XYZ file of C-alpha atoms in Angstrom:
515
model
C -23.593 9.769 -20.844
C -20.971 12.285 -21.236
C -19.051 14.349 -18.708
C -15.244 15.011 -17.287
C -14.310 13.667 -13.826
C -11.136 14.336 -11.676
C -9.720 11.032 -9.345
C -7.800 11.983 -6.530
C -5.988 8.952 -4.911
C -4.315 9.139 -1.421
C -2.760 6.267 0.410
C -1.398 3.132 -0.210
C -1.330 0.422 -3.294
C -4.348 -1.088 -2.260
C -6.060 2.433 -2.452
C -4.511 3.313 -6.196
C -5.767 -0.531 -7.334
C -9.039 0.567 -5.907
C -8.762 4.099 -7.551
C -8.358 2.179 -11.115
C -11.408 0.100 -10.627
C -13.154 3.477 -9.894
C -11.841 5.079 -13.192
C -12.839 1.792 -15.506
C -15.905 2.217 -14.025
C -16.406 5.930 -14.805
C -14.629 4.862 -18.654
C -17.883 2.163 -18.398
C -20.381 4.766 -18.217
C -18.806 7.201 -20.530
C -17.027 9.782 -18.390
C -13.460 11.152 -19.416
C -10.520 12.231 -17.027
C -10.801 16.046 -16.894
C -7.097 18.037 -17.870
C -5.995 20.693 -15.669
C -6.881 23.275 -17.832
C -10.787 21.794 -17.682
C -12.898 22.339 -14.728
C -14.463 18.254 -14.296
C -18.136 18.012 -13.633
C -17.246 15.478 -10.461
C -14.417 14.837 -8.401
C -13.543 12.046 -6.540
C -11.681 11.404 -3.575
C -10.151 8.132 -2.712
C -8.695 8.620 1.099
C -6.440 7.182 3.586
C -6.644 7.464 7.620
C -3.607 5.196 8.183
C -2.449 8.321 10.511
C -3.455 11.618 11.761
C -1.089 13.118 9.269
C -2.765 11.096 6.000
C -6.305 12.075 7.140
C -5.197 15.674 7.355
C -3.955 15.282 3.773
C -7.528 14.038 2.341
C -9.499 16.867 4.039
C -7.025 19.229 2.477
C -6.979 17.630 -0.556
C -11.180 17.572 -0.427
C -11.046 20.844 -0.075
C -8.699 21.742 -2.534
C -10.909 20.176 -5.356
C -14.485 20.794 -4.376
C -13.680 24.909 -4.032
C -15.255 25.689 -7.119
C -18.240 24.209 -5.644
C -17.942 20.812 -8.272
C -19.460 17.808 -6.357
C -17.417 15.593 -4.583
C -17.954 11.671 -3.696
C -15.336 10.903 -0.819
C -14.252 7.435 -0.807
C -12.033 5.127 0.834
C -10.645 4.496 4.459
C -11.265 8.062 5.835
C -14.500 7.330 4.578
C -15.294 4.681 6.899
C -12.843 6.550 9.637
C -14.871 9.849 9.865
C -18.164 10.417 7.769
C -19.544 12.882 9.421
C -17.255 14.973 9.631
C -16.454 14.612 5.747
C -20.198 15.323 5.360
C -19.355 18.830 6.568
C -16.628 19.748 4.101
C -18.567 22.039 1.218
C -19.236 20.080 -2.193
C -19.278 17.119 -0.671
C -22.449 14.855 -1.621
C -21.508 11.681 -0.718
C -19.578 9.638 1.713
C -19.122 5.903 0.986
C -16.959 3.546 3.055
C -15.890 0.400 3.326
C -19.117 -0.825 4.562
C -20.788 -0.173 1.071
C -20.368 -1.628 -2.117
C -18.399 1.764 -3.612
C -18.722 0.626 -7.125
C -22.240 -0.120 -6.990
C -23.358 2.658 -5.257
C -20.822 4.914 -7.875
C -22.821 2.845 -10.765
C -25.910 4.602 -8.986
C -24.434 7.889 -7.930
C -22.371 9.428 -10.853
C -25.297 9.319 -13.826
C -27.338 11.055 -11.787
C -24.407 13.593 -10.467
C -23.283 14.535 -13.811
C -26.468 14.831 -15.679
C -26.870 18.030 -14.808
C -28.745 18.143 -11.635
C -26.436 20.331 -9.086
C -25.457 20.189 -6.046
C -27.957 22.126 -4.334
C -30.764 20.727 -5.819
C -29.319 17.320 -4.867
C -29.120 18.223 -1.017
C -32.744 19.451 -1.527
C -34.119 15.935 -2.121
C -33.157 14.948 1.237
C -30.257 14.279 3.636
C -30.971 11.254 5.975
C -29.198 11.029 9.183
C -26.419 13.014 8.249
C -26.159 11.001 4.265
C -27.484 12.063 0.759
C -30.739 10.351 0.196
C -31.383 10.577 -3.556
C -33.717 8.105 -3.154
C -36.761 10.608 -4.017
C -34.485 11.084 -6.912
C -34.692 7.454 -8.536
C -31.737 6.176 -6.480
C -31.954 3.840 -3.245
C -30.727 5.149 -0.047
C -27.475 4.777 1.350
C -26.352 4.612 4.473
C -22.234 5.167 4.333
C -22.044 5.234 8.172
C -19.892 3.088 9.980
C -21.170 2.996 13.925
C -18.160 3.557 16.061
C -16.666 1.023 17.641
C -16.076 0.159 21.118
C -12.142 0.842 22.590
C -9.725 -1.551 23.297
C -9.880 -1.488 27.418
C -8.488 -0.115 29.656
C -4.918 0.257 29.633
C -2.830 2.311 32.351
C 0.674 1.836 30.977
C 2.276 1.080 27.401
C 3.821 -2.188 28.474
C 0.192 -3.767 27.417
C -0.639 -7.420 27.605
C 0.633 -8.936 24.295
C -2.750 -9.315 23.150
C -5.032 -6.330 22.918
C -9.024 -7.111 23.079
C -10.073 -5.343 19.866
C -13.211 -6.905 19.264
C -15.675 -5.204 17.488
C -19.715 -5.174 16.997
C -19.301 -3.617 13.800
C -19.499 -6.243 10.444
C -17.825 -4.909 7.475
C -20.663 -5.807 4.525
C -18.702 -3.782 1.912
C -21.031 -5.531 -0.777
C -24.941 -6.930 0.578
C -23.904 -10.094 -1.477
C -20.685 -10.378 0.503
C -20.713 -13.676 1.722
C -19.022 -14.589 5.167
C -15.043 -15.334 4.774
C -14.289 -18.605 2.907
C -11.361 -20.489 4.764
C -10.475 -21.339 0.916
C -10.587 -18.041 -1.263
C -7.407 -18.037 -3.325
C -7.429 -21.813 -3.714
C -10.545 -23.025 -5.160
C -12.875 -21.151 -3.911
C -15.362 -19.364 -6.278
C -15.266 -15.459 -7.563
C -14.421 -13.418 -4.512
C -17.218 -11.242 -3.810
C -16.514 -7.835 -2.329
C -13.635 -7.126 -4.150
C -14.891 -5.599 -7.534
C -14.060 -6.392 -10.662
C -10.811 -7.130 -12.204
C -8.556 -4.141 -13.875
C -7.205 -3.988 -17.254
C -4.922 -1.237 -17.265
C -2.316 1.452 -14.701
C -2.836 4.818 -15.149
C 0.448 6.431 -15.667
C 2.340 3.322 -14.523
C 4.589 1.311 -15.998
C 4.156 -1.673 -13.468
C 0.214 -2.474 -12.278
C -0.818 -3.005 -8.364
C -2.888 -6.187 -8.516
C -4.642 -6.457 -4.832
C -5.296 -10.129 -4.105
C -6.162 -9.764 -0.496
C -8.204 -7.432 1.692
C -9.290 -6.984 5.684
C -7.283 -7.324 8.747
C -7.604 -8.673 12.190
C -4.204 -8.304 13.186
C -4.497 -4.718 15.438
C -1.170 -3.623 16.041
C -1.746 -1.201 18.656
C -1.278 1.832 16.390
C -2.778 0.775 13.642
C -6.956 1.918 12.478
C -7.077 -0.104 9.803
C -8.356 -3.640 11.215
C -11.346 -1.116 12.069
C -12.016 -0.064 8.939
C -10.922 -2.670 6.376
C -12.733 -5.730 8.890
C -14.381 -8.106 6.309
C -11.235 -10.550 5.260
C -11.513 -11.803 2.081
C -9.155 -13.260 -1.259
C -9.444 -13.276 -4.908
C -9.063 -17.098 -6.115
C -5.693 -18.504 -8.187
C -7.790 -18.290 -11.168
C -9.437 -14.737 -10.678
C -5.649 -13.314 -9.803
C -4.180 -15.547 -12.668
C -6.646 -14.308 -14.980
C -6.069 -10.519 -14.400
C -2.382 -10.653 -14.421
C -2.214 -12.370 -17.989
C -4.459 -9.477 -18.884
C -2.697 -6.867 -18.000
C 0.567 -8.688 -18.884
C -1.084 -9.008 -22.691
C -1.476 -4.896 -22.121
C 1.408 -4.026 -22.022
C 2.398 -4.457 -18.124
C 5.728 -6.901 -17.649
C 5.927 -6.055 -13.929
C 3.219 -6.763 -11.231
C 2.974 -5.889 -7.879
C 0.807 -8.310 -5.717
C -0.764 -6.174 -3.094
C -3.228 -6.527 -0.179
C -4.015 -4.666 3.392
C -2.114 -7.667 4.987
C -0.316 -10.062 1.465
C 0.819 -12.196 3.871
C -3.010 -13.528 5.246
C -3.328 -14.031 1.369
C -5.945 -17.213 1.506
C -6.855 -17.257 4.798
C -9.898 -16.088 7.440
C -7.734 -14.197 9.509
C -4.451 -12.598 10.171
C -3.415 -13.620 13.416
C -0.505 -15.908 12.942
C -1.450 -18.739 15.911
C -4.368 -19.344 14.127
C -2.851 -20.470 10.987
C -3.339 -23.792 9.670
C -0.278 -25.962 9.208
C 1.566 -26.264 5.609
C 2.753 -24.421 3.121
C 1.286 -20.938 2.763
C -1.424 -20.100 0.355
C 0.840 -16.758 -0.825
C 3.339 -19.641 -2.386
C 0.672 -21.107 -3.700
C -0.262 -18.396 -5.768
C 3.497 -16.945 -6.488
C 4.012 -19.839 -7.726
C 0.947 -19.988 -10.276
C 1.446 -16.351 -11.119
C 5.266 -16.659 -12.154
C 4.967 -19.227 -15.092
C 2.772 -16.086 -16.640
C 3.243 -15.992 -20.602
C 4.963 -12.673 -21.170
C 5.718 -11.382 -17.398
C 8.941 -10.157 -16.263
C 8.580 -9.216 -12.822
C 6.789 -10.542 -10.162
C 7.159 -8.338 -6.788
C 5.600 -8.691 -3.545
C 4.574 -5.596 -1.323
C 5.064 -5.498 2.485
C 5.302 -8.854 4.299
C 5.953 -9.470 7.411
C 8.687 -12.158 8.614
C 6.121 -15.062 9.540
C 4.963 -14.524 6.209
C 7.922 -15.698 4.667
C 7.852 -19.262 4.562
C 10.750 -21.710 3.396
C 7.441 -22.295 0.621
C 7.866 -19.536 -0.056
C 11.347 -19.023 -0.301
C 11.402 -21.860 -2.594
C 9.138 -20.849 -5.193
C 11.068 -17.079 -5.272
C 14.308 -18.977 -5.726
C 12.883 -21.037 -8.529
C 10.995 -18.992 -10.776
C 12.930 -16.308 -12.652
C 9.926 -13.407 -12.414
C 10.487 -13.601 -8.763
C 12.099 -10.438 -7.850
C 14.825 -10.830 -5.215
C 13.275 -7.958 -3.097
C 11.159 -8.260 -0.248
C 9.428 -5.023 1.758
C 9.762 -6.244 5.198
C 8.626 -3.814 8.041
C 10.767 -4.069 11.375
C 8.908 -1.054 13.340
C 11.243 -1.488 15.996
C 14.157 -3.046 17.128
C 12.850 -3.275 20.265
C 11.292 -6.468 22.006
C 9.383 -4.760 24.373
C 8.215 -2.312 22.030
C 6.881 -4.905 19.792
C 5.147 -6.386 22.564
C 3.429 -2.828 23.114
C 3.043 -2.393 19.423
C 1.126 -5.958 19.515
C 3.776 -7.351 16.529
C 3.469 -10.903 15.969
C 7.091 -11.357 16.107
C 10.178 -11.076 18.227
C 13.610 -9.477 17.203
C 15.210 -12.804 17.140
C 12.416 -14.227 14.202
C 12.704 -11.035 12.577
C 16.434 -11.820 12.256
C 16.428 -15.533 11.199
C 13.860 -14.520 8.744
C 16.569 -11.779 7.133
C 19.012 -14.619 7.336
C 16.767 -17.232 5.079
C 16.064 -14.531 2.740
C 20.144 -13.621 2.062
C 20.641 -17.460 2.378
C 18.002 -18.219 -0.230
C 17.693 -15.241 -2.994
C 20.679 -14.088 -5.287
C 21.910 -10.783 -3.318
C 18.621 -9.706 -2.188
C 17.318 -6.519 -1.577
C 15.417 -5.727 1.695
C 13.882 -2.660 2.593
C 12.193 -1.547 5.901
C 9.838 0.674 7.826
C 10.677 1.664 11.185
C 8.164 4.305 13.332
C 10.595 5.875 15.484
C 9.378 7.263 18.949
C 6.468 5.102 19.803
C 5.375 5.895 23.618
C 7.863 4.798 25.728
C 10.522 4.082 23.613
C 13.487 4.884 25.156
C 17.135 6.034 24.443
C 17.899 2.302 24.856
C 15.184 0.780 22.725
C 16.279 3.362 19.942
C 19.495 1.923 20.375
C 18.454 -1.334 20.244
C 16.610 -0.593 16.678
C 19.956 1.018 15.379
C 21.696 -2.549 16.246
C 18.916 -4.475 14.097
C 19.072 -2.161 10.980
C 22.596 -2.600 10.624
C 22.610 -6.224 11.746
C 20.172 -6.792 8.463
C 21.757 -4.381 6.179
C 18.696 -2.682 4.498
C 19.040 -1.212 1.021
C 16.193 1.177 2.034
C 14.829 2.166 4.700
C 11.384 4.356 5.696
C 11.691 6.318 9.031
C 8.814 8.275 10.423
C 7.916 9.357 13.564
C 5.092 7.754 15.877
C 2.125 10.242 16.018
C -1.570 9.248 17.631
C -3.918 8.259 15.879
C -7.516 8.649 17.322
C -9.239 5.199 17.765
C -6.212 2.825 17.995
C -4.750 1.431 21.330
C -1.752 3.481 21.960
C -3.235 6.749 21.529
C -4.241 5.812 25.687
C -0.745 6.292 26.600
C -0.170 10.102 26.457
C 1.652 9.934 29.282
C 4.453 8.220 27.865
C 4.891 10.362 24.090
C 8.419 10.593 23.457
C 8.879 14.248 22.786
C 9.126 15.847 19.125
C 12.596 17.470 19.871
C 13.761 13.716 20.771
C 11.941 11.897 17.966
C 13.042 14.152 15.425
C 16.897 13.652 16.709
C 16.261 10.064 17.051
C 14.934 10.167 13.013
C 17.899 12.103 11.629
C 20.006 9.424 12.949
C 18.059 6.596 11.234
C 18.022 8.360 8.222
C 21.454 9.250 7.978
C 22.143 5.212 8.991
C 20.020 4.710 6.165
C 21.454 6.524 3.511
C 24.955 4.962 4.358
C 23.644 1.710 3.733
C 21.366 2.476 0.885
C 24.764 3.381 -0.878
C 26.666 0.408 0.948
C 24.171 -1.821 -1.234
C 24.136 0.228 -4.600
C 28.018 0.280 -4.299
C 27.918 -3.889 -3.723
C 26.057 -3.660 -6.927
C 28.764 -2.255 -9.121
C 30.144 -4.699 -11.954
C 26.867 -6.788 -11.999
C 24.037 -6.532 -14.683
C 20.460 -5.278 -13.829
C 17.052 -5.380 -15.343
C 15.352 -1.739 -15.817
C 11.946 -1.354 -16.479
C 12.297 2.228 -17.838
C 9.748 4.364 -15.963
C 10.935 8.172 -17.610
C 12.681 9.394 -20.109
C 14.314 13.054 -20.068
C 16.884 15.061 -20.969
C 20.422 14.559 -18.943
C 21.068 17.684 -17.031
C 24.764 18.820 -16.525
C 26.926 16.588 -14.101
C 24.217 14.020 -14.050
C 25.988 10.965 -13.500
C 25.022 8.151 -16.583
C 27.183 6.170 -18.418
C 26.005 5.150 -22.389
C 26.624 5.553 -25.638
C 26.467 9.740 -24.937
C 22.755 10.135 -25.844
C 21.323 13.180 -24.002
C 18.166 10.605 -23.388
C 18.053 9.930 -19.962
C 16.307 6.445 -19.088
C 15.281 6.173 -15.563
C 13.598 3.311 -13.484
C 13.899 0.641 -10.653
C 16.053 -2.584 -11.002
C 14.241 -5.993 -10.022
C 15.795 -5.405 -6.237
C 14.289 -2.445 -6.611
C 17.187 0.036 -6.553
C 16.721 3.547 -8.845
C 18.611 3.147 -12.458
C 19.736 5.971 -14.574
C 21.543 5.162 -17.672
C 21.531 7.475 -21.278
C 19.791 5.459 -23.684
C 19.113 6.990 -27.171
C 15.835 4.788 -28.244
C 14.731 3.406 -24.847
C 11.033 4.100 -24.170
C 8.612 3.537 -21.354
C 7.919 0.300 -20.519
C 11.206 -1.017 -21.705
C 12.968 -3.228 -19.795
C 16.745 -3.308 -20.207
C 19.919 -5.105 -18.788
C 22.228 -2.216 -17.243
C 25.888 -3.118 -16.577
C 26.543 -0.837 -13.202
C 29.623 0.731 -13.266
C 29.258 3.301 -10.596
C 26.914 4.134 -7.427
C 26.090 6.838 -4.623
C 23.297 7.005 -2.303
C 20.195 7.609 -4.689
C 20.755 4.610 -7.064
C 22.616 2.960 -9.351
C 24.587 3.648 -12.931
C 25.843 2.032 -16.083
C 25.698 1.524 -19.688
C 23.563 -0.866 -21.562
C 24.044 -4.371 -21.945
């Protein structure tokens, strides 16, 4: 089979992991990533739903590609979020969530898609309850519909109890030979089922996304993900191990260990008080992953405090493909609004945590999220958050404003939404707190050496600042904490990874010459 697809990928690194499985699979069965120029006989559209503002993104973005009337396949969490109403969008011929196995049903779908048979034709074999039935066509039926869930109870004010009933009759059986969650996957547990196969390549990276982990059962009270993402599940040691040293041999010296929540990496659940006792399985794993042949970096995406473990610690202290960067999201710097936000940690452990991490790594690099305006924050708890940030000393931080998202908790409290005119006063204050302590670090970085995996190359403009041997090559990437390098290099390529001496800084990132 022959044909041209176009992959559209919205979200976070779990989604663009997902979206590479999706386009080995399409390489599998002979399709070929359509150019601009070409019109592709299929799109794809791999979704997110984390808010109101990222669903509004994938219907625009669904529309955007199907309006010369070439079929579309939806995937990914809006897909489980809100398949009817995807259903509507025109081009649109299928909707498969969470609650499916995507690949297999893709394996099914896209031969029959692309072999000519249109659209039309397609919809004229039969839609069953509200989902293309090609099974008159040679395919089985699907069913991509996930039943909606029941609400979290009644809750009258935001200062709700600290934990939120969020149970739900709906079973995630992304694959129908998902097994139930082993309390061993990542250990020595066999293949992980449910979470495809492994990946061999990035597209149009430099460093690969490797997600070990999926499912949550946390439900922070903004959060819709625990509904859609339910079935929690691990790759094994092995499995992980075994696709690193792949991608490693292809070319790949960074890797970024990713998962809907890293830190419940090896475990049945999320929810910290049910842990079992001992070192975590996420060290565990680091500390396989870092003796690597050939890999550079090792990086970790978001974590939150608990998961930071003097285990850990220990193993990113040891091992020199450790990174000495950890993504740590605060969301407030408020107790009480991490109460209301159902966090499963105070200010206070969020702090000690920063302190182990400075005490432990070589000058360490931590960046944040913070959602600013969650209902009932007040001038006060803002306040409160602004003491935090500069009590840990970020060398990044990502500020966005709270907005509802249908189906989670906190979208009850209307009656205490901070106002935009507030939130967006409240943000440019963050933000400009941030930027004086993204340069605060950069500047603290000047006279040391740094690793750069180059990520571009291009042509120095006029004034840019670099320092070099005068080559109009501009080399530009991120250090191993994770800070932006630019540095004139006449012969650097992509993929290179290169020790910077910084001799200057500002607010964007960091500059030097070559080692």
């Amino acid at each position: 089979m022959t044909g041209k697809y176009r992959l559209s990928t919205l979200g976070c690194k779990v989604n663009q992991y997902e979206s590479e499985q999706v386009r080995e699979l399409l390489a599998s069965l002979g399709l070929h990533p359509a150019s601009e120029a070409e019109r592709p006989d299929l799109v794809i559209v791999n979704t997110c739903a984390v808010t109101a503002g990222a669903a509004a993104k994938s219907r625009q973005a669904i529309r955007r590609l199907g309006c010369d009337g070439t079929p579309i396949i939806v995937i990914g969490c809006y897909a489980s979020a809100a398949p009817d109403a995807l259903r509507a969008i025109g081009g649109v011929v299928s909707v498969l969530g969470h609650e499916t196995d995507v690949l297999e049903r893709l394996g099914e779908l896209v031969p029959r898609l692309v072999s000519g048979q249109t659209p039309e034709r397609q919809r004229r074999i039969g839609d069953t309850n509200g989902v293309l039935d090609l099974g008159r066509a040679g395919l089985r039926p699907t069913t991509a519909h996930l039943g909606a869930p029941p609400g979290h109870g009644a809750a009258a004010h935001p200062a709700v109890p600290e934990q939120v009933n969020t149970k739900t009759t709906t079973t995630n059986s992304i694959s129908a030979r998902s097994p139930d969650v082993n309390s061993k996957a990542g250990l020595d547990a066999p293949p992980a089922k449910g979470m495809g196969p492994p990946i061999h390549a990035f597209a149009d990276h430099t460093r690969a996304f490797v997600k070990v982990q999926d499912g949550c059962d946390a439900c922070c009270t903004y959060c819709i993900i625990p509904r859609l993402r339910t079935a929690m599940r691990s790759k094994s040691v092995d499995e992980v191990a075994s696709e690193i040293a792949s991608l490693v041999q292809n070319g790949y010296s960074e890797i970024v260990l990713t998962g809907i929540y890293l830190g419940a990496y090896g475990r049945d659940t999320a929810l910290r008080r049910k842990f079992k006792e001992g070192p975590s399985p996420l060290s565990q794993l680091v500390s396989r992953l870092a003796s690597t042949s050939g890999l550079r970096r090792l990086r970790l995406s978001s974590l939150e405090p608990g998961d930071v473990d003097d285990a850990l610690l220990e193993v990113m202290a040891r091992e020199e493909a450790c990174v000495a960067h950890l993504h740590l999201p605060l969301q407030s710097g408020s107790h009480l609004i991490l109460k209301r936000m159902a966090r499963q940690y105070t200010v206070s452990e969020y702090l000690s945590t920063v302190d182990r991490v400075k005490q432990r790594l070589d000058h360490p690099a931590i960046t944040t999220d913070v959602i600013v305006g969650f209902p009932g924050e007040t001038e006060a708890m803002f306040e409160e958050t602004l003491d935090v940030v500069r009590r840990c000393g970020f060398s990044r931080i990502h500020a966005f404003p709270y907005s509802p998202r249908p189906g989670t908790a906190a979208t009850r409290w209307k009656d205490y939404l901070v106002p935009r005119t507030i939130s967006r006063e409240r943000i440019a204050r963050l933000r400009a707190l941030g930027k004086s302590m993204s340069y605060e670090f950069h500047n603290s970085l000047i006279g040391r050496q740094e690793k750069l995996l180059v990520e571009d190359i291009r042509q120095n403009k006029t004034g840019e600042k670099t320092q070099g041997n005068g080559s109009n090559r501009v080399a530009y990437g991120h250090s191993d904490r994770y800070v932006p390098v630019t540095v004139s290099h006449h012969s650097a390529a992509t993929g290179d990874v290169l020790t910077v001496h910084v001799e200057h800084a500002d607010t964007d990132g960091i500059y030097g010459r070559v080692v």
